[in-house]
Amino acid sequence: MNKILHINVGGYPFSIDDTAFEKLDHYLISLKKHFERSEGCDEIMQDIETRIAEIFQERLAGRGIVSLSLVEQAINIMGSPEAFGAEWSAESSGGEKEHTTTSDWGIKTGKRLFRDPQDAKIAGVCAGVAHYFGIQEVVWVRLAFALGIFAGGFTIPLYIILWAATREASSPSDRLAMKGEPINVQNIARKVEEEIDKITDNFESWREERQNRKKKWRG
Amino acid sequence: MKLENTIAQMKKGVLEMCILSILRQEGEAYPSDIIQRLKEADLIVVEGTLYPLLTRLKNYGLLDYHWKESSSGPPRKYFRITDQGMESLNTLTESWNQFVQGVNQSIKNQ
């Protein structure tokens, strides 16, 4: 028995097995990592997703659920980043970082309620609630809380209680638990890597700025 | 020394020329058709390799594409070679022929 998720691949809706989703998600993330620094990364990812959607549609013929073996077939056709390594190495040019377009609006259990400081307007309660219920856009939760203020105002004490009762998701493992991703070494390593990337980017831009300033002084 | 790397580099060098050439023969083609041809020629194994190349050639103005509805799935991107692409292909083919001649010469002499 497996859970079923509903996902959007290349603009097309699919029902997908929980295990198959994990596989596909990891695959797309690893592709993204691979193409991150190449020009037109978004477009490449878009094309690949569309092609994967097409492979799914061809094989499913309008019915059924995307299974692990179907995801594996698609990965075999498209190739893993390791397979590209030999055929194609990333060209370094100012690539843009972007989020994956595969979205998941299934509710995952085993999550914990945290406050999300990275997406906070006041204390991150709404963002945490959105993660907990698997709601993609925090704005809906905020809207619900705002409407509650007019409908008797019960959401104000609710907000304060939630604020007091939850803590901030401060560590990578907290963030994984908040988003319902299994806490294993691989996932934690991925989160930590993302954080380090952010720090390096900040440092790089700071250094560039400083060099530019130096040039100005000299010039 | 890793020979696979050297061979991969060789293939990589000629892929763009082959893609342009396939598109000149076919008029327009869907990535899967291009893949099929490249697989037959033993130049590419997986599809993922092709998309970055197509995007790059398109950004350089050597290719363009248009959307076509598909009966079995999402709309497809069909690629076509541009005039600029034709010119580049001619230059590439010319250099390639010289290259092959030169390389064959130096291999024979050994």
Tab-separated table of C-alpha atoms in Angstrom:
chain	number	residue	atom	x	y	z
A	1	MET	CA	0.000	0.000	0.000
A	2	ASN	CA	1.319	3.441	-0.939
A	3	LYS	CA	0.222	7.015	-0.538
A	4	ILE	CA	-0.724	8.914	-3.678
A	5	LEU	CA	0.319	12.493	-4.371
A	6	HIS	CA	-0.925	14.926	-6.973
A	7	ILE	CA	1.824	16.763	-8.751
A	8	ASN	CA	2.281	19.160	-11.626
A	9	VAL	CA	4.953	18.156	-14.120
A	10	GLY	CA	5.560	20.568	-16.965
A	11	GLY	CA	2.077	22.016	-16.518
A	12	TYR	CA	0.296	18.657	-16.497
A	13	PRO	CA	-1.339	17.031	-13.483
A	14	PHE	CA	-0.338	13.507	-12.483
A	15	SER	CA	-1.164	11.163	-9.668
A	16	ILE	CA	2.027	9.661	-8.429
A	17	ASP	CA	3.064	7.035	-5.923
A	18	ASP	CA	4.779	8.371	-2.823
A	19	THR	CA	8.010	6.452	-3.490
A	20	ALA	CA	7.951	7.403	-7.164
A	21	PHE	CA	7.558	11.052	-6.183
A	22	GLU	CA	10.617	10.913	-3.928
A	23	LYS	CA	12.643	9.486	-6.786
A	24	LEU	CA	11.426	12.049	-9.306
A	25	ASP	CA	11.934	14.924	-6.884
A	26	HIS	CA	15.512	13.909	-6.150
A	27	TYR	CA	16.179	13.447	-9.835
A	28	LEU	CA	14.926	16.915	-10.751
A	29	ILE	CA	16.847	18.497	-7.884
A	30	SER	CA	20.049	16.781	-8.984
A	31	LEU	CA	19.461	17.917	-12.587
A	32	LYS	CA	18.926	21.438	-11.395
A	33	LYS	CA	22.165	21.322	-9.453
A	34	HIS	CA	23.897	20.104	-12.582
A	35	PHE	CA	22.539	22.834	-14.846
A	36	GLU	CA	22.546	25.593	-12.250
A	37	ARG	CA	25.595	27.321	-13.662
A	38	SER	CA	24.760	26.922	-17.328
A	39	GLU	CA	22.973	29.588	-19.279
A	40	GLY	CA	19.247	29.100	-19.773
A	41	CYS	CA	18.949	26.777	-16.785
A	42	ASP	CA	15.232	27.518	-16.373
A	43	GLU	CA	14.503	26.778	-19.982
A	44	ILE	CA	16.478	23.532	-19.923
A	45	MET	CA	14.619	22.380	-16.816
A	46	GLN	CA	11.311	23.381	-18.379
A	47	ASP	CA	12.079	21.382	-21.528
A	48	ILE	CA	13.126	18.355	-19.535
A	49	GLU	CA	10.030	18.501	-17.347
A	50	THR	CA	7.785	18.803	-20.366
A	51	ARG	CA	9.484	15.810	-21.928
A	52	ILE	CA	9.064	13.798	-18.731
A	53	ALA	CA	5.365	14.749	-18.697
A	54	GLU	CA	5.131	13.497	-22.253
A	55	ILE	CA	6.823	10.211	-21.410
A	56	PHE	CA	4.373	9.753	-18.519
A	57	GLN	CA	1.378	10.528	-20.711
A	58	GLU	CA	2.519	8.192	-23.474
A	59	ARG	CA	2.937	5.268	-21.113
A	60	LEU	CA	-0.075	5.922	-18.905
A	61	ALA	CA	-2.434	6.551	-21.819
A	62	GLY	CA	-4.735	8.694	-19.721
A	63	ARG	CA	-5.270	6.396	-16.790
A	64	GLY	CA	-3.411	5.050	-13.829
A	65	ILE	CA	-0.801	6.279	-11.446
A	66	VAL	CA	2.821	7.115	-12.092
A	67	SER	CA	4.741	4.278	-10.508
A	68	LEU	CA	8.337	3.981	-9.416
A	69	SER	CA	9.171	1.894	-12.468
A	70	LEU	CA	7.710	4.524	-14.794
A	71	VAL	CA	9.807	7.228	-13.130
A	72	GLU	CA	12.845	4.982	-13.545
A	73	GLN	CA	12.028	4.505	-17.221
A	74	ALA	CA	11.806	8.264	-17.697
A	75	ILE	CA	15.113	8.781	-15.875
A	76	ASN	CA	16.720	6.154	-18.103
A	77	ILE	CA	15.543	7.986	-21.198
A	78	MET	CA	16.583	11.428	-19.984
A	79	GLY	CA	19.756	10.284	-18.280
A	80	SER	CA	21.139	11.040	-14.842
A	81	PRO	CA	23.534	13.921	-14.225
A	82	GLU	CA	26.264	11.313	-13.732
A	83	ALA	CA	25.621	10.116	-17.269
A	84	PHE	CA	25.832	13.706	-18.567
A	85	GLY	CA	29.177	14.084	-16.835
A	86	ALA	CA	30.869	12.170	-19.599
A	87	GLU	CA	28.817	13.643	-22.413
A	88	TRP	CA	28.390	17.184	-21.314
A	89	SER	CA	30.073	19.300	-18.704
A	90	ALA	CA	28.541	22.492	-17.380
A	91	GLU	CA	29.699	25.659	-19.109
A	92	SER	CA	30.376	28.340	-16.597
A	93	SER	CA	28.417	31.466	-17.209
A	94	GLY	CA	26.178	33.483	-14.963
A	95	GLY	CA	23.349	31.049	-14.483
A	96	GLU	CA	20.344	31.937	-12.406
A	97	LYS	CA	19.125	29.989	-9.465
A	98	GLU	CA	15.474	29.123	-9.391
A	99	HIS	CA	13.053	26.910	-7.540
A	100	THR	CA	11.873	23.585	-8.945
A	101	THR	CA	8.589	23.766	-10.762
A	102	THR	CA	7.450	20.353	-9.664
A	103	SER	CA	5.011	21.180	-6.953
A	104	ASP	CA	3.349	18.911	-4.528
A	105	TRP	CA	0.003	19.726	-3.079
A	106	GLY	CA	-0.563	16.435	-1.303
A	107	ILE	CA	-0.705	16.534	2.470
A	108	LYS	CA	2.172	14.711	4.075
A	109	THR	CA	1.885	13.338	7.541
A	110	GLY	CA	4.608	13.191	10.130
A	111	LYS	CA	5.235	16.914	9.920
A	112	ARG	CA	5.801	19.139	12.880
A	113	LEU	CA	4.464	22.606	13.369
A	114	PHE	CA	7.208	25.218	13.486
A	115	ARG	CA	7.415	28.925	12.844
A	116	ASP	CA	9.231	29.683	9.617
A	117	PRO	CA	11.552	32.666	10.131
A	118	GLN	CA	12.610	32.647	6.465
A	119	ASP	CA	9.117	33.459	5.239
A	120	ALA	CA	7.791	35.494	8.138
A	121	LYS	CA	5.625	38.613	8.085
A	122	ILE	CA	5.159	38.811	11.861
A	123	ALA	CA	6.545	35.700	13.534
A	124	GLY	CA	6.280	33.103	10.794
A	125	VAL	CA	3.207	31.377	12.259
A	126	CYS	CA	1.214	31.464	9.006
A	127	ALA	CA	4.178	30.195	6.980
A	128	GLY	CA	4.607	27.348	9.470
A	129	VAL	CA	0.906	26.455	9.259
A	130	ALA	CA	1.119	26.502	5.459
A	131	HIS	CA	4.067	24.074	5.534
A	132	TYR	CA	2.225	21.870	7.992
A	133	PHE	CA	-0.822	21.487	5.798
A	134	GLY	CA	1.154	21.386	2.567
A	135	ILE	CA	-0.320	24.664	1.288
A	136	GLN	CA	1.909	26.056	-1.446
A	137	GLU	CA	1.048	29.748	-1.058
A	138	VAL	CA	1.291	31.196	2.441
A	139	VAL	CA	-0.960	34.040	1.344
A	140	TRP	CA	-4.072	31.868	1.737
A	141	VAL	CA	-3.277	31.156	5.375
A	142	ARG	CA	-2.606	34.847	5.993
A	143	LEU	CA	-5.889	35.695	4.288
A	144	ALA	CA	-7.740	33.220	6.504
A	145	PHE	CA	-6.201	34.743	9.622
A	146	ALA	CA	-7.010	38.260	8.394
A	147	LEU	CA	-10.632	37.330	7.623
A	148	GLY	CA	-10.899	35.779	11.084
A	149	ILE	CA	-10.161	39.186	12.610
A	150	PHE	CA	-13.365	40.551	11.073
A	151	ALA	CA	-15.359	37.399	11.889
A	152	GLY	CA	-15.193	37.817	15.637
A	153	GLY	CA	-11.458	38.227	15.924
A	154	PHE	CA	-10.793	34.708	17.174
A	155	THR	CA	-7.661	34.441	15.036
A	156	ILE	CA	-5.808	37.076	17.041
A	157	PRO	CA	-5.631	34.981	20.225
A	158	LEU	CA	-5.112	31.872	18.046
A	159	TYR	CA	-2.105	33.536	16.433
A	160	ILE	CA	-0.667	34.494	19.805
A	161	ILE	CA	-1.190	30.979	21.196
A	162	LEU	CA	0.495	29.421	18.168
A	163	TRP	CA	3.302	31.938	18.428
A	164	ALA	CA	3.867	30.991	22.064
A	165	ALA	CA	3.393	27.246	21.569
A	166	THR	CA	5.746	26.725	18.631
A	167	ARG	CA	9.388	27.437	18.203
A	168	GLU	CA	11.302	28.698	15.228
A	169	ALA	CA	12.621	26.180	12.724
A	170	SER	CA	16.249	27.127	13.214
A	171	SER	CA	18.277	24.058	12.247
A	172	PRO	CA	18.270	22.157	8.934
A	173	SER	CA	16.623	19.155	10.576
A	174	ASP	CA	13.870	21.428	11.958
A	175	ARG	CA	13.241	22.758	8.484
A	176	LEU	CA	12.987	19.240	7.081
A	177	ALA	CA	10.552	18.204	9.808
A	178	MET	CA	8.549	21.355	9.116
A	179	LYS	CA	8.259	20.543	5.428
A	180	GLY	CA	7.655	16.866	6.047
A	181	GLU	CA	10.796	15.663	4.322
A	182	PRO	CA	12.315	12.589	5.904
A	183	ILE	CA	15.237	13.450	8.132
A	184	ASN	CA	18.126	11.437	6.782
A	185	VAL	CA	21.757	12.243	6.234
A	186	GLN	CA	21.239	12.958	2.552
A	187	ASN	CA	18.462	15.484	3.092
A	188	ILE	CA	20.266	17.247	5.910
A	189	ALA	CA	23.388	17.438	3.775
A	190	ARG	CA	21.301	18.976	0.994
A	191	LYS	CA	19.855	21.627	3.330
A	192	VAL	CA	23.266	22.444	4.734
A	193	GLU	CA	24.640	22.727	1.215
A	194	GLU	CA	21.861	25.134	0.284
A	195	GLU	CA	22.719	27.265	3.302
A	196	ILE	CA	26.420	27.253	2.449
A	197	ASP	CA	25.636	28.201	-1.144
A	198	LYS	CA	23.691	31.193	0.135
A	199	ILE	CA	26.579	32.288	2.335
A	200	THR	CA	29.120	31.869	-0.478
A	201	ASP	CA	26.922	33.891	-2.829
A	202	ASN	CA	26.683	36.697	-0.302
A	203	PHE	CA	30.424	36.630	0.235
A	204	GLU	CA	31.109	36.672	-3.514
A	205	SER	CA	28.909	39.675	-4.133
A	206	TRP	CA	30.509	41.467	-1.202
A	207	ARG	CA	33.955	40.761	-2.575
A	208	GLU	CA	33.001	41.925	-6.045
A	209	GLU	CA	31.633	45.131	-4.638
A	210	ARG	CA	34.843	45.722	-2.745
A	211	GLN	CA	36.962	45.109	-5.821
A	212	ASN	CA	34.858	47.514	-7.830
A	213	ARG	CA	35.336	50.140	-5.168
A	214	LYS	CA	39.087	49.586	-5.192
A	215	LYS	CA	39.134	50.041	-8.936
A	216	LYS	CA	37.264	53.298	-8.566
A	217	TRP	CA	39.815	54.601	-6.096
A	218	ARG	CA	42.684	53.653	-8.318
A	219	GLY	CA	41.042	54.879	-11.496
B	1	MET	CA	44.842	8.683	-18.782
B	2	LYS	CA	41.117	8.274	-19.095
B	3	LEU	CA	40.337	7.519	-22.699
B	4	GLU	CA	36.565	7.838	-22.189
B	5	ASN	CA	37.033	11.510	-21.361
B	6	THR	CA	39.003	12.135	-24.516
B	7	ILE	CA	36.409	10.362	-26.614
B	8	ALA	CA	33.607	12.279	-24.877
B	9	GLN	CA	35.399	15.548	-25.650
B	10	MET	CA	35.683	14.589	-29.310
B	11	LYS	CA	31.972	13.817	-29.516
B	12	LYS	CA	31.093	16.979	-27.696
B	13	GLY	CA	33.008	19.021	-30.219
B	14	VAL	CA	31.009	17.767	-33.172
B	15	LEU	CA	27.552	17.546	-31.583
B	16	GLU	CA	26.530	21.096	-32.418
B	17	MET	CA	27.523	20.650	-36.034
B	18	CYS	CA	25.539	17.394	-36.201
B	19	ILE	CA	22.442	18.966	-34.664
B	20	LEU	CA	22.547	21.832	-37.147
B	21	SER	CA	23.084	19.405	-39.976
B	22	ILE	CA	20.167	17.178	-38.935
B	23	LEU	CA	17.910	20.205	-38.784
B	24	ARG	CA	19.016	21.296	-42.238
B	25	GLN	CA	18.085	17.886	-43.629
B	26	GLU	CA	14.808	17.525	-41.751
B	27	GLY	CA	13.551	21.076	-42.128
B	28	GLU	CA	12.162	21.018	-38.621
B	29	ALA	CA	12.420	18.457	-35.884
B	30	TYR	CA	11.292	17.600	-32.415
B	31	PRO	CA	14.080	16.904	-29.868
B	32	SER	CA	13.140	13.207	-29.755
B	33	ASP	CA	13.660	12.918	-33.534
B	34	ILE	CA	17.043	14.596	-33.217
B	35	ILE	CA	17.945	12.237	-30.377
B	36	GLN	CA	17.007	9.262	-32.514
B	37	ARG	CA	19.406	10.343	-35.237
B	38	LEU	CA	22.195	11.096	-32.782
B	39	LYS	CA	21.702	7.729	-31.100
B	40	GLU	CA	21.972	5.967	-34.431
B	41	ALA	CA	25.233	7.804	-34.993
B	42	ASP	CA	26.366	6.741	-31.507
B	43	LEU	CA	26.970	10.353	-30.522
B	44	ILE	CA	24.530	10.667	-27.631
B	45	VAL	CA	23.053	8.175	-25.201
B	46	VAL	CA	20.632	10.148	-23.044
B	47	GLU	CA	18.151	12.870	-23.978
B	48	GLY	CA	19.119	15.198	-21.150
B	49	THR	CA	22.339	16.012	-22.970
B	50	LEU	CA	20.514	17.498	-25.924
B	51	TYR	CA	18.363	20.152	-24.222
B	52	PRO	CA	21.224	22.347	-23.015
B	53	LEU	CA	22.754	22.273	-26.489
B	54	LEU	CA	19.483	23.229	-28.169
B	55	THR	CA	18.974	26.080	-25.711
B	56	ARG	CA	22.484	27.342	-26.338
B	57	LEU	CA	22.216	27.175	-30.128
B	58	LYS	CA	18.868	28.948	-29.904
B	59	ASN	CA	20.344	31.704	-27.717
B	60	TYR	CA	23.098	32.234	-30.277
B	61	GLY	CA	20.431	32.664	-32.954
B	62	LEU	CA	21.425	29.563	-34.914
B	63	LEU	CA	18.104	27.856	-34.227
B	64	ASP	CA	14.586	28.895	-33.487
B	65	TYR	CA	11.524	26.942	-32.495
B	66	HIS	CA	7.772	27.082	-32.598
B	67	TRP	CA	5.107	25.278	-30.623
B	68	LYS	CA	2.998	22.560	-32.179
B	69	GLU	CA	0.015	20.863	-30.622
B	70	SER	CA	0.504	17.168	-30.037
B	71	SER	CA	-2.256	14.577	-30.082
B	72	SER	CA	-0.707	12.558	-27.285
B	73	GLY	CA	0.529	15.117	-24.790
B	74	PRO	CA	1.743	18.634	-24.084
B	75	PRO	CA	2.516	20.974	-27.014
B	76	ARG	CA	5.926	20.279	-28.484
B	77	LYS	CA	8.785	22.555	-29.393
B	78	TYR	CA	9.817	22.048	-33.013
B	79	PHE	CA	13.250	23.338	-33.913
B	80	ARG	CA	14.356	24.872	-37.178
B	81	ILE	CA	17.708	26.119	-38.421
B	82	THR	CA	18.008	29.872	-39.060
B	83	ASP	CA	19.901	31.590	-41.903
B	84	GLN	CA	22.624	32.427	-39.428
B	85	GLY	CA	22.655	28.762	-38.441
B	86	MET	CA	23.113	27.755	-42.093
B	87	GLU	CA	26.129	30.045	-42.380
B	88	SER	CA	27.635	28.681	-39.191
B	89	LEU	CA	27.011	25.141	-40.356
B	90	ASN	CA	28.843	25.813	-43.627
B	91	THR	CA	31.820	27.215	-41.757
B	92	LEU	CA	31.794	24.310	-39.335
B	93	THR	CA	31.542	21.692	-42.074
B	94	GLU	CA	34.381	23.292	-43.969
B	95	SER	CA	36.637	23.298	-40.898
B	96	TRP	CA	35.579	19.763	-40.111
B	97	ASN	CA	36.600	18.491	-43.535
B	98	GLN	CA	39.976	20.157	-43.265
B	99	PHE	CA	40.321	18.786	-39.782
B	100	VAL	CA	39.510	15.209	-40.793
B	101	GLN	CA	41.934	15.404	-43.673
B	102	GLY	CA	44.690	16.743	-41.455
B	103	VAL	CA	44.039	14.221	-38.711
B	104	ASN	CA	43.940	11.278	-41.120
B	105	GLN	CA	47.173	12.479	-42.613
B	106	SER	CA	48.929	12.585	-39.278
B	107	ILE	CA	47.558	9.188	-38.217
B	108	LYS	CA	48.689	7.561	-41.468
B	109	ASN	CA	52.201	8.917	-41.149
B	110	GLN	CA	52.761	7.163	-37.861
